[in-house]
PDB file of N, CA and C in Angstrom:
ATOM      1  N   MET A   1     251.418 -67.921 197.595  1.00  0.00           N
ATOM      2  CA  MET A   1     252.384 -67.244 196.930  1.00  0.00           C
ATOM      3  C   MET A   1     252.406 -65.892 196.388  1.00  0.00           C
ATOM      4  N   PHE A   2     253.478 -65.422 196.136  1.00  0.00           N
ATOM      5  CA  PHE A   2     253.796 -63.797 196.190  1.00  0.00           C
ATOM      6  C   PHE A   2     252.289 -63.294 195.330  1.00  0.00           C
ATOM      7  N   THR A   3     251.961 -62.405 194.972  1.00  0.00           N
ATOM      8  CA  THR A   3     250.987 -61.799 194.239  1.00  0.00           C
ATOM      9  C   THR A   3     251.098 -60.523 194.470  1.00  0.00           C
ATOM     10  N   VAL A   4     250.713 -59.469 193.103  1.00  0.00           N
ATOM     11  CA  VAL A   4     250.269 -58.262 193.130  1.00  0.00           C
ATOM     12  C   VAL A   4     249.196 -58.173 192.991  1.00  0.00           C
ATOM     13  N   GLN A   5     248.707 -57.707 194.456  1.00  0.00           N
ATOM     14  CA  GLN A   5     247.332 -57.452 194.472  1.00  0.00           C
ATOM     15  C   GLN A   5     246.144 -56.933 192.799  1.00  0.00           C
ATOM     16  N   GLY A   6     245.399 -57.566 192.996  1.00  0.00           N
ATOM     17  CA  GLY A   6     244.157 -56.994 192.039  1.00  0.00           C
ATOM     18  C   GLY A   6     245.000 -57.368 190.573  1.00  0.00           C
ATOM     19  N   ALA A   7     245.942 -57.638 190.845  1.00  0.00           N
ATOM     20  CA  ALA A   7     246.975 -57.815 188.946  1.00  0.00           C
ATOM     21  C   ALA A   7     247.329 -56.783 188.524  1.00  0.00           C
ATOM     22  N   VAL A   8     247.635 -55.374 189.306  1.00  0.00           N
ATOM     23  CA  VAL A   8     247.578 -54.442 188.828  1.00  0.00           C
ATOM     24  C   VAL A   8     249.061 -53.786 188.487  1.00  0.00           C
ATOM     25  N   ASP A   9     249.387 -53.436 187.695  1.00  0.00           N
ATOM     26  CA  ASP A   9     250.984 -53.268 187.572  1.00  0.00           C
ATOM     27  C   ASP A   9     250.920 -51.785 187.636  1.00  0.00           C
ATOM     28  N   ALA A  10     251.273 -51.360 188.693  1.00  0.00           N
ATOM     29  CA  ALA A  10     251.462 -50.285 188.870  1.00  0.00           C
ATOM     30  C   ALA A  10     251.792 -49.741 190.279  1.00  0.00           C
ATOM     31  N   GLU A  11     252.441 -48.719 190.420  1.00  0.00           N
ATOM     32  CA  GLU A  11     254.032 -48.109 191.034  1.00  0.00           C
ATOM     33  C   GLU A  11     253.306 -48.168 192.341  1.00  0.00           C
ATOM     34  N   SER A  12     254.201 -48.999 193.057  1.00  0.00           N
ATOM     35  CA  SER A  12     253.746 -49.019 194.976  1.00  0.00           C
ATOM     36  C   SER A  12     252.666 -49.918 195.444  1.00  0.00           C
ATOM     37  N   ARG A  13     251.934 -50.780 193.943  1.00  0.00           N
ATOM     38  CA  ARG A  13     251.321 -51.906 194.282  1.00  0.00           C
ATOM     39  C   ARG A  13     251.246 -52.557 195.175  1.00  0.00           C
ATOM     40  N   ASN A  14     250.502 -53.091 196.233  1.00  0.00           N
ATOM     41  CA  ASN A  14     250.562 -54.293 197.419  1.00  0.00           C
ATOM     42  C   ASN A  14     250.872 -55.596 196.862  1.00  0.00           C
ATOM     43  N   VAL A  15     252.179 -56.023 197.406  1.00  0.00           N
ATOM     44  CA  VAL A  15     252.423 -57.537 196.922  1.00  0.00           C
ATOM     45  C   VAL A  15     251.827 -58.561 198.623  1.00  0.00           C
ATOM     46  N   MET A  16     250.643 -59.546 198.251  1.00  0.00           N
ATOM     47  CA  MET A  16     250.443 -60.270 199.125  1.00  0.00           C
ATOM     48  C   MET A  16     250.773 -61.769 198.988  1.00  0.00           C
ATOM     49  N   ILE A  17     250.255 -62.201 199.935  1.00  0.00           N
ATOM     50  CA  ILE A  17     250.415 -63.958 199.737  1.00  0.00           C
ATOM     51  C   ILE A  17     248.501 -64.391 199.456  1.00  0.00           C
ATOM     52  N   TYR A  18     248.403 -65.066 198.139  1.00  0.00           N
ATOM     53  CA  TYR A  18     247.508 -65.428 197.598  1.00  0.00           C
ATOM     54  C   TYR A  18     247.842 -67.299 197.322  1.00  0.00           C
ATOM     55  N   ASN A  19     246.544 -67.172 196.876  1.00  0.00           N
ATOM     56  CA  ASN A  19     246.499 -69.263 196.030  1.00  0.00           C
ATOM     57  C   ASN A  19     247.062 -68.560 194.800  1.00  0.00           C
ATOM     58  N   LYS A  20     247.392 -69.628 194.297  1.00  0.00           N
ATOM     59  CA  LYS A  20     248.474 -69.642 192.979  1.00  0.00           C
ATOM     60  C   LYS A  20     247.495 -69.848 192.334  1.00  0.00           C
ATOM     61  N   ASN A  21     247.252 -68.799 190.908  1.00  0.00           N
ATOM     62  CA  ASN A  21     246.413 -69.068 189.721  1.00  0.00           C
ATOM     63  C   ASN A  21     247.427 -68.883 188.662  1.00  0.00           C
ATOM     64  N   ASN A  22     248.651 -69.071 188.462  1.00  0.00           N
ATOM     65  CA  ASN A  22     249.382 -68.853 187.373  1.00  0.00           C
ATOM     66  C   ASN A  22     249.359 -67.886 186.444  1.00  0.00           C
ATOM     67  N   GLY A  23     249.131 -66.650 187.385  1.00  0.00           N
ATOM     68  CA  GLY A  23     248.635 -65.199 186.851  1.00  0.00           C
ATOM     69  C   GLY A  23     250.219 -64.792 186.562  1.00  0.00           C
ATOM     70  N   LEU A  24     250.349 -63.818 185.731  1.00  0.00           N
ATOM     71  CA  LEU A  24     251.602 -62.526 185.389  1.00  0.00           C
ATOM     72  C   LEU A  24     251.821 -62.229 186.858  1.00  0.00           C
ATOM     73  N   GLU A  25     250.906 -62.092 187.793  1.00  0.00           N
ATOM     74  CA  GLU A  25     251.253 -60.852 189.145  1.00  0.00           C
ATOM     75  C   GLU A  25     251.626 -62.231 189.825  1.00  0.00           C
ATOM     76  N   GLN A  26     251.895 -63.552 189.540  1.00  0.00           N
ATOM     77  CA  GLN A  26     252.304 -64.175 190.576  1.00  0.00           C
ATOM     78  C   GLN A  26     253.629 -64.897 190.477  1.00  0.00           C
ATOM     79  N   GLN A  27     254.194 -64.097 188.354  1.00  0.00           N
ATOM     80  CA  GLN A  27     255.131 -64.873 188.319  1.00  0.00           C
ATOM     81  C   GLN A  27     256.393 -63.760 188.585  1.00  0.00           C
ATOM     82  N   TRP A  28     257.698 -64.223 188.784  1.00  0.00           N
ATOM     83  CA  TRP A  28     258.958 -63.509 189.069  1.00  0.00           C
ATOM     84  C   TRP A  28     259.725 -64.195 188.453  1.00  0.00           C
ATOM     85  N   ASP A  29     260.891 -62.769 188.518  1.00  0.00           N
ATOM     86  CA  ASP A  29     262.478 -63.197 188.129  1.00  0.00           C
ATOM     87  C   ASP A  29     263.373 -63.163 189.004  1.00  0.00           C
ATOM     88  N   LEU A  30     264.204 -63.847 189.517  1.00  0.00           N
ATOM     89  CA  LEU A  30     265.322 -63.738 190.325  1.00  0.00           C
ATOM     90  C   LEU A  30     266.421 -63.102 189.515  1.00  0.00           C
ATOM     91  N   VAL A  31     266.862 -62.148 189.582  1.00  0.00           N
ATOM     92  CA  VAL A  31     268.096 -61.931 189.006  1.00  0.00           C
ATOM     93  C   VAL A  31     269.611 -60.996 189.753  1.00  0.00           C
ATOM     94  N   TYR A  32     270.110 -62.034 189.956  1.00  0.00           N
ATOM     95  CA  TYR A  32     271.195 -61.631 190.878  1.00  0.00           C
ATOM     96  C   TYR A  32     272.090 -59.966 190.354  1.00  0.00           C
ATOM     97  N   ALA A  33     272.119 -59.413 191.539  1.00  0.00           N
ATOM     98  CA  ALA A  33     272.579 -58.265 191.583  1.00  0.00           C
ATOM     99  C   ALA A  33     274.300 -57.762 190.941  1.00  0.00           C
ATOM    100  N   ASP A  34     274.962 -58.749 191.441  1.00  0.00           N
ATOM    101  CA  ASP A  34     276.073 -58.894 190.744  1.00  0.00           C
ATOM    102  C   ASP A  34     276.626 -59.572 189.913  1.00  0.00           C
ATOM    103  N   GLU A  35     277.504 -59.829 188.925  1.00  0.00           N
ATOM    104  CA  GLU A  35     278.256 -60.628 187.949  1.00  0.00           C
ATOM    105  C   GLU A  35     279.117 -61.505 188.443  1.00  0.00           C
ATOM    106  N   TYR A  36     278.918 -62.491 189.166  1.00  0.00           N
ATOM    107  CA  TYR A  36     279.170 -63.428 190.310  1.00  0.00           C
ATOM    108  C   TYR A  36     280.196 -63.844 189.756  1.00  0.00           C
ATOM    109  N   PRO A  37     281.407 -63.600 190.406  1.00  0.00           N
ATOM    110  CA  PRO A  37     283.096 -64.053 190.314  1.00  0.00           C
ATOM    111  C   PRO A  37     283.207 -65.761 190.864  1.00  0.00           C
ATOM    112  N   GLU A  38     284.023 -65.994 190.096  1.00  0.00           N
ATOM    113  CA  GLU A  38     284.353 -67.681 189.772  1.00  0.00           C
ATOM    114  C   GLU A  38     285.542 -67.678 190.966  1.00  0.00           C
ATOM    115  N   ASP A  39     285.054 -67.048 192.252  1.00  0.00           N
ATOM    116  CA  ASP A  39     285.263 -66.896 193.762  1.00  0.00           C
ATOM    117  C   ASP A  39     285.034 -68.266 194.592  1.00  0.00           C
ATOM    118  N   PRO A  40     285.505 -69.419 194.797  1.00  0.00           N
ATOM    119  CA  PRO A  40     284.446 -70.005 195.277  1.00  0.00           C
ATOM    120  C   PRO A  40     283.975 -69.462 197.255  1.00  0.00           C
ATOM    121  N   LYS A  41     284.715 -68.572 197.530  1.00  0.00           N
ATOM    122  CA  LYS A  41     284.619 -68.028 199.184  1.00  0.00           C
ATOM    123  C   LYS A  41     283.772 -67.270 199.040  1.00  0.00           C
ATOM    124  N   LYS A  42     283.182 -66.751 197.692  1.00  0.00           N
ATOM    125  CA  LYS A  42     281.972 -65.905 197.746  1.00  0.00           C
ATOM    126  C   LYS A  42     280.986 -66.106 198.355  1.00  0.00           C
ATOM    127  N   GLY A  43     280.501 -67.180 197.776  1.00  0.00           N
ATOM    128  CA  GLY A  43     279.166 -68.042 198.075  1.00  0.00           C
ATOM    129  C   GLY A  43     279.116 -69.314 197.269  1.00  0.00           C
ATOM    130  N   GLU A  44     278.234 -70.142 197.966  1.00  0.00           N
ATOM    131  CA  GLU A  44     278.404 -71.553 196.903  1.00  0.00           C
ATOM    132  C   GLU A  44     276.576 -71.836 196.902  1.00  0.00           C
ATOM    133  N   LEU A  45     276.686 -72.558 195.204  1.00  0.00           N
ATOM    134  CA  LEU A  45     275.320 -72.568 194.824  1.00  0.00           C
ATOM    135  C   LEU A  45     274.373 -74.006 196.333  1.00  0.00           C
ATOM    136  N   ASN A  46     273.493 -73.764 196.783  1.00  0.00           N
ATOM    137  CA  ASN A  46     272.817 -74.426 197.083  1.00  0.00           C
ATOM    138  C   ASN A  46     271.820 -75.298 196.237  1.00  0.00           C
ATOM    139  N   GLU A  47     272.239 -76.373 196.123  1.00  0.00           N
ATOM    140  CA  GLU A  47     271.490 -77.078 195.036  1.00  0.00           C
ATOM    141  C   GLU A  47     270.171 -77.539 195.447  1.00  0.00           C
ATOM    142  N   LYS A  48     269.494 -77.661 196.851  1.00  0.00           N
ATOM    143  CA  LYS A  48     268.583 -77.795 197.325  1.00  0.00           C
ATOM    144  C   LYS A  48     267.488 -76.813 196.579  1.00  0.00           C
ATOM    145  N   PHE A  49     268.284 -75.272 196.885  1.00  0.00           N
ATOM    146  CA  PHE A  49     267.217 -74.563 196.264  1.00  0.00           C
ATOM    147  C   PHE A  49     267.147 -74.007 195.335  1.00  0.00           C
ATOM    148  N   GLY A  50     267.996 -73.886 194.701  1.00  0.00           N
ATOM    149  CA  GLY A  50     268.874 -73.697 193.652  1.00  0.00           C
ATOM    150  C   GLY A  50     269.744 -71.995 193.728  1.00  0.00           C
ATOM    151  N   LEU A  51     269.308 -71.675 194.535  1.00  0.00           N
ATOM    152  CA  LEU A  51     270.116 -70.060 194.864  1.00  0.00           C
ATOM    153  C   LEU A  51     271.667 -69.880 195.328  1.00  0.00           C
ATOM    154  N   TYR A  52     272.188 -68.927 194.937  1.00  0.00           N
ATOM    155  CA  TYR A  52     273.505 -69.208 195.573  1.00  0.00           C
ATOM    156  C   TYR A  52     273.167 -68.614 197.118  1.00  0.00           C
ATOM    157  N   VAL A  53     273.750 -68.876 198.017  1.00  0.00           N
ATOM    158  CA  VAL A  53     273.873 -68.362 199.383  1.00  0.00           C
ATOM    159  C   VAL A  53     274.599 -67.082 199.712  1.00  0.00           C
ATOM    160  N   GLU A  54     273.613 -65.995 200.422  1.00  0.00           N
ATOM    161  CA  GLU A  54     274.358 -64.523 200.925  1.00  0.00           C
ATOM    162  C   GLU A  54     274.792 -64.069 199.288  1.00  0.00           C
ATOM    163  N   ARG A  55     273.924 -64.126 198.450  1.00  0.00           N
ATOM    164  CA  ARG A  55     274.566 -63.622 196.764  1.00  0.00           C
ATOM    165  C   ARG A  55     273.150 -62.612 196.634  1.00  0.00           C
ATOM    166  N   PRO A  56     273.605 -61.228 196.639  1.00  0.00           N
ATOM    167  CA  PRO A  56     272.174 -60.108 196.216  1.00  0.00           C
ATOM    168  C   PRO A  56     271.560 -60.980 195.590  1.00  0.00           C
ATOM    169  N   PHE A  57     270.630 -60.637 195.218  1.00  0.00           N
ATOM    170  CA  PHE A  57     269.654 -60.453 193.646  1.00  0.00           C
ATOM    171  C   PHE A  57     267.868 -59.782 194.101  1.00  0.00           C
ATOM    172  N   TYR A  58     267.742 -59.559 192.889  1.00  0.00           N
ATOM    173  CA  TYR A  58     266.565 -58.794 192.737  1.00  0.00           C
ATOM    174  C   TYR A  58     265.297 -59.883 192.293  1.00  0.00           C
ATOM    175  N   ILE A  59     263.835 -59.543 192.864  1.00  0.00           N
ATOM    176  CA  ILE A  59     262.671 -60.490 192.295  1.00  0.00           C
ATOM    177  C   ILE A  59     262.361 -59.197 191.443  1.00  0.00           C
ATOM    178  N   ILE A  60     261.554 -59.558 190.060  1.00  0.00           N
ATOM    179  CA  ILE A  60     260.890 -59.147 189.464  1.00  0.00           C
ATOM    180  C   ILE A  60     259.636 -59.328 188.981  1.00  0.00           C
ATOM    181  N   SER A  61     258.879 -58.644 189.059  1.00  0.00           N
ATOM    182  CA  SER A  61     257.623 -59.010 188.192  1.00  0.00           C
ATOM    183  C   SER A  61     257.878 -59.542 186.701  1.00  0.00           C
ATOM    184  N   GLU A  62     257.076 -60.143 186.260  1.00  0.00           N
ATOM    185  CA  GLU A  62     256.997 -60.675 185.062  1.00  0.00           C
ATOM    186  C   GLU A  62     255.422 -59.847 184.688  1.00  0.00           C
ATOM    187  N   MET A  63     255.043 -59.139 184.912  1.00  0.00           N
ATOM    188  CA  MET A  63     254.046 -58.235 184.400  1.00  0.00           C
ATOM    189  C   MET A  63     254.357 -56.732 183.561  1.00  0.00           C
ATOM    190  N   LYS A  64     253.873 -56.392 182.759  1.00  0.00           N
ATOM    191  CA  LYS A  64     254.370 -55.262 181.427  1.00  0.00           C
ATOM    192  C   LYS A  64     255.427 -54.800 181.967  1.00  0.00           C
ATOM    193  N   ASP A  65     255.218 -53.863 182.866  1.00  0.00           N
ATOM    194  CA  ASP A  65     256.555 -52.831 183.523  1.00  0.00           C
ATOM    195  C   ASP A  65     257.332 -53.263 184.313  1.00  0.00           C
ATOM    196  N   ASN A  66     257.620 -54.575 184.645  1.00  0.00           N
ATOM    197  CA  ASN A  66     258.733 -55.287 185.048  1.00  0.00           C
ATOM    198  C   ASN A  66     259.291 -54.972 186.492  1.00  0.00           C
ATOM    199  N   ARG A  67     258.004 -54.679 187.392  1.00  0.00           N
ATOM    200  CA  ARG A  67     258.668 -53.806 188.601  1.00  0.00           C
ATOM    201  C   ARG A  67     259.684 -54.594 189.362  1.00  0.00           C
ATOM    202  N   TYR A  68     260.289 -53.920 190.391  1.00  0.00           N
ATOM    203  CA  TYR A  68     261.127 -54.829 191.115  1.00  0.00           C
ATOM    204  C   TYR A  68     259.814 -55.190 192.451  1.00  0.00           C
ATOM    205  N   LEU A  69     260.091 -55.922 193.389  1.00  0.00           N
ATOM    206  CA  LEU A  69     259.936 -56.536 195.127  1.00  0.00           C
ATOM    207  C   LEU A  69     260.640 -55.188 195.654  1.00  0.00           C
ATOM    208  N   ASP A  70     259.747 -54.627 196.532  1.00  0.00           N
ATOM    209  CA  ASP A  70     260.016 -53.734 197.260  1.00  0.00           C
ATOM    210  C   ASP A  70     259.407 -54.013 198.667  1.00  0.00           C
ATOM    211  N   LEU A  71     260.420 -53.745 200.011  1.00  0.00           N
ATOM    212  CA  LEU A  71     259.904 -53.439 201.014  1.00  0.00           C
ATOM    213  C   LEU A  71     259.598 -52.043 201.719  1.00  0.00           C
ATOM    214  N   ILE A  72     258.684 -51.369 202.094  1.00  0.00           N
ATOM    215  CA  ILE A  72     258.247 -50.239 202.346  1.00  0.00           C
ATOM    216  C   ILE A  72     257.671 -50.186 203.738  1.00  0.00           C
ATOM    217  N   ASN A  73     258.514 -49.192 204.623  1.00  0.00           N
ATOM    218  CA  ASN A  73     258.052 -49.392 205.836  1.00  0.00           C
ATOM    219  C   ASN A  73     258.526 -50.465 207.010  1.00  0.00           C
ATOM    220  N   ASN A  74     259.016 -51.397 206.536  1.00  0.00           N
ATOM    221  CA  ASN A  74     259.786 -52.658 206.769  1.00  0.00           C
ATOM    222  C   ASN A  74     258.852 -53.413 207.253  1.00  0.00           C
ATOM    223  N   ARG A  75     257.950 -53.438 206.206  1.00  0.00           N
ATOM    224  CA  ARG A  75     256.255 -54.738 206.810  1.00  0.00           C
ATOM    225  C   ARG A  75     255.596 -54.615 205.048  1.00  0.00           C
ATOM    226  N   ASN A  76     256.073 -53.887 204.745  1.00  0.00           N
ATOM    227  CA  ASN A  76     254.735 -53.543 203.443  1.00  0.00           C
ATOM    228  C   ASN A  76     255.582 -54.326 202.022  1.00  0.00           C
ATOM    229  N   MET A  77     255.247 -55.056 201.269  1.00  0.00           N
ATOM    230  CA  MET A  77     255.568 -55.513 199.781  1.00  0.00           C
ATOM    231  C   MET A  77     255.369 -54.753 199.039  1.00  0.00           C
ATOM    232  N   VAL A  78     256.033 -54.658 198.042  1.00  0.00           N
ATOM    233  CA  VAL A  78     255.029 -53.416 196.983  1.00  0.00           C
ATOM    234  C   VAL A  78     256.144 -54.167 195.724  1.00  0.00           C
ATOM    235  N   ILE A  79     255.439 -53.676 194.673  1.00  0.00           N
ATOM    236  CA  ILE A  79     256.302 -53.858 193.493  1.00  0.00           C
ATOM    237  C   ILE A  79     256.420 -52.129 193.129  1.00  0.00           C
ATOM    238  N   LYS A  80     257.537 -51.930 192.487  1.00  0.00           N
ATOM    239  CA  LYS A  80     257.864 -50.370 192.174  1.00  0.00           C
ATOM    240  C   LYS A  80     259.346 -50.807 191.176  1.00  0.00           C
ATOM    241  N   THR A  81     259.306 -49.915 190.524  1.00  0.00           N
ATOM    242  CA  THR A  81     260.512 -49.560 189.852  1.00  0.00           C
ATOM    243  C   THR A  81     261.810 -49.197 190.223  1.00  0.00           C
ATOM    244  N   LYS A  82     262.698 -49.713 189.444  1.00  0.00           N
ATOM    245  CA  LYS A  82     264.337 -50.320 189.847  1.00  0.00           C
ATOM    246  C   LYS A  82     264.628 -48.717 190.869  1.00  0.00           C
ATOM    247  N   ASN A  83     265.093 -48.499 191.808  1.00  0.00           N
ATOM    248  CA  ASN A  83     265.338 -47.517 192.876  1.00  0.00           C
ATOM    249  C   ASN A  83     266.695 -47.550 193.355  1.00  0.00           C
ATOM    250  N   GLY A  84     267.384 -48.544 193.273  1.00  0.00           N
ATOM    251  CA  GLY A  84     268.967 -48.723 193.933  1.00  0.00           C
ATOM    252  C   GLY A  84     268.921 -49.096 195.084  1.00  0.00           C
ATOM    253  N   ARG A  85     267.609 -48.485 195.632  1.00  0.00           N
ATOM    254  CA  ARG A  85     267.865 -48.581 197.129  1.00  0.00           C
ATOM    255  C   ARG A  85     267.623 -50.474 198.110  1.00  0.00           C
ATOM    256  N   ASN A  86     267.973 -50.564 199.030  1.00  0.00           N
ATOM    257  CA  ASN A  86     268.570 -51.652 199.437  1.00  0.00           C
ATOM    258  C   ASN A  86     266.936 -52.498 199.782  1.00  0.00           C
ATOM    259  N   THR A  87     266.147 -52.060 199.885  1.00  0.00           N
ATOM    260  CA  THR A  87     265.109 -52.472 200.368  1.00  0.00           C
ATOM    261  C   THR A  87     264.399 -53.365 198.565  1.00  0.00           C
ATOM    262  N   GLN A  88     265.259 -53.539 197.491  1.00  0.00           N
ATOM    263  CA  GLN A  88     265.250 -54.346 196.875  1.00  0.00           C
ATOM    264  C   GLN A  88     265.998 -55.296 196.496  1.00  0.00           C
ATOM    265  N   VAL A  89     266.944 -54.971 196.808  1.00  0.00           N
ATOM    266  CA  VAL A  89     268.176 -56.332 196.647  1.00  0.00           C
ATOM    267  C   VAL A  89     267.544 -57.105 198.081  1.00  0.00           C
ATOM    268  N   TRP A  90     267.101 -58.618 197.460  1.00  0.00           N
ATOM    269  CA  TRP A  90     267.470 -59.924 198.520  1.00  0.00           C
ATOM    270  C   TRP A  90     268.486 -60.961 198.407  1.00  0.00           C
ATOM    271  N   TYR A  91     268.549 -61.694 199.413  1.00  0.00           N
ATOM    272  CA  TYR A  91     269.600 -62.773 199.413  1.00  0.00           C
ATOM    273  C   TYR A  91     269.176 -63.633 200.138  1.00  0.00           C
ATOM    274  N   PHE A  92     269.854 -65.444 199.709  1.00  0.00           N
ATOM    275  CA  PHE A  92     269.176 -66.003 200.316  1.00  0.00           C
ATOM    276  C   PHE A  92     269.922 -66.367 201.395  1.00  0.00           C
ATOM    277  N   ASP A  93     269.379 -66.568 202.645  1.00  0.00           N
ATOM    278  CA  ASP A  93     270.264 -67.019 203.771  1.00  0.00           C
ATOM    279  C   ASP A  93     270.004 -68.286 204.271  1.00  0.00           C
ATOM    280  N   GLN A  94     270.670 -69.171 204.523  1.00  0.00           N
ATOM    281  CA  GLN A  94     270.263 -70.840 204.794  1.00  0.00           C
ATOM    282  C   GLN A  94     270.611 -71.041 206.321  1.00  0.00           C
TER     283      GLN A  94
END
């Protein structure tokens, strides 16, 4: 389960895999980055996973400052304030 290290809501805090504990540091919202138009060629809903295929989204922490999941140095996942970089945009690739 993605966990913000030490349950500390701070800029560039590490995100790691940890046992489920139902804390806010493990709760995330998926927010789609675009306003998906009614165009069936743009992407379809994968009902098994409940995600749109190749439709960009953000993963936002439920902790107080609602920071975004971010990838730094192509290897570390952290939480950061929204910054407009592609390292905060995710998509479902089936």
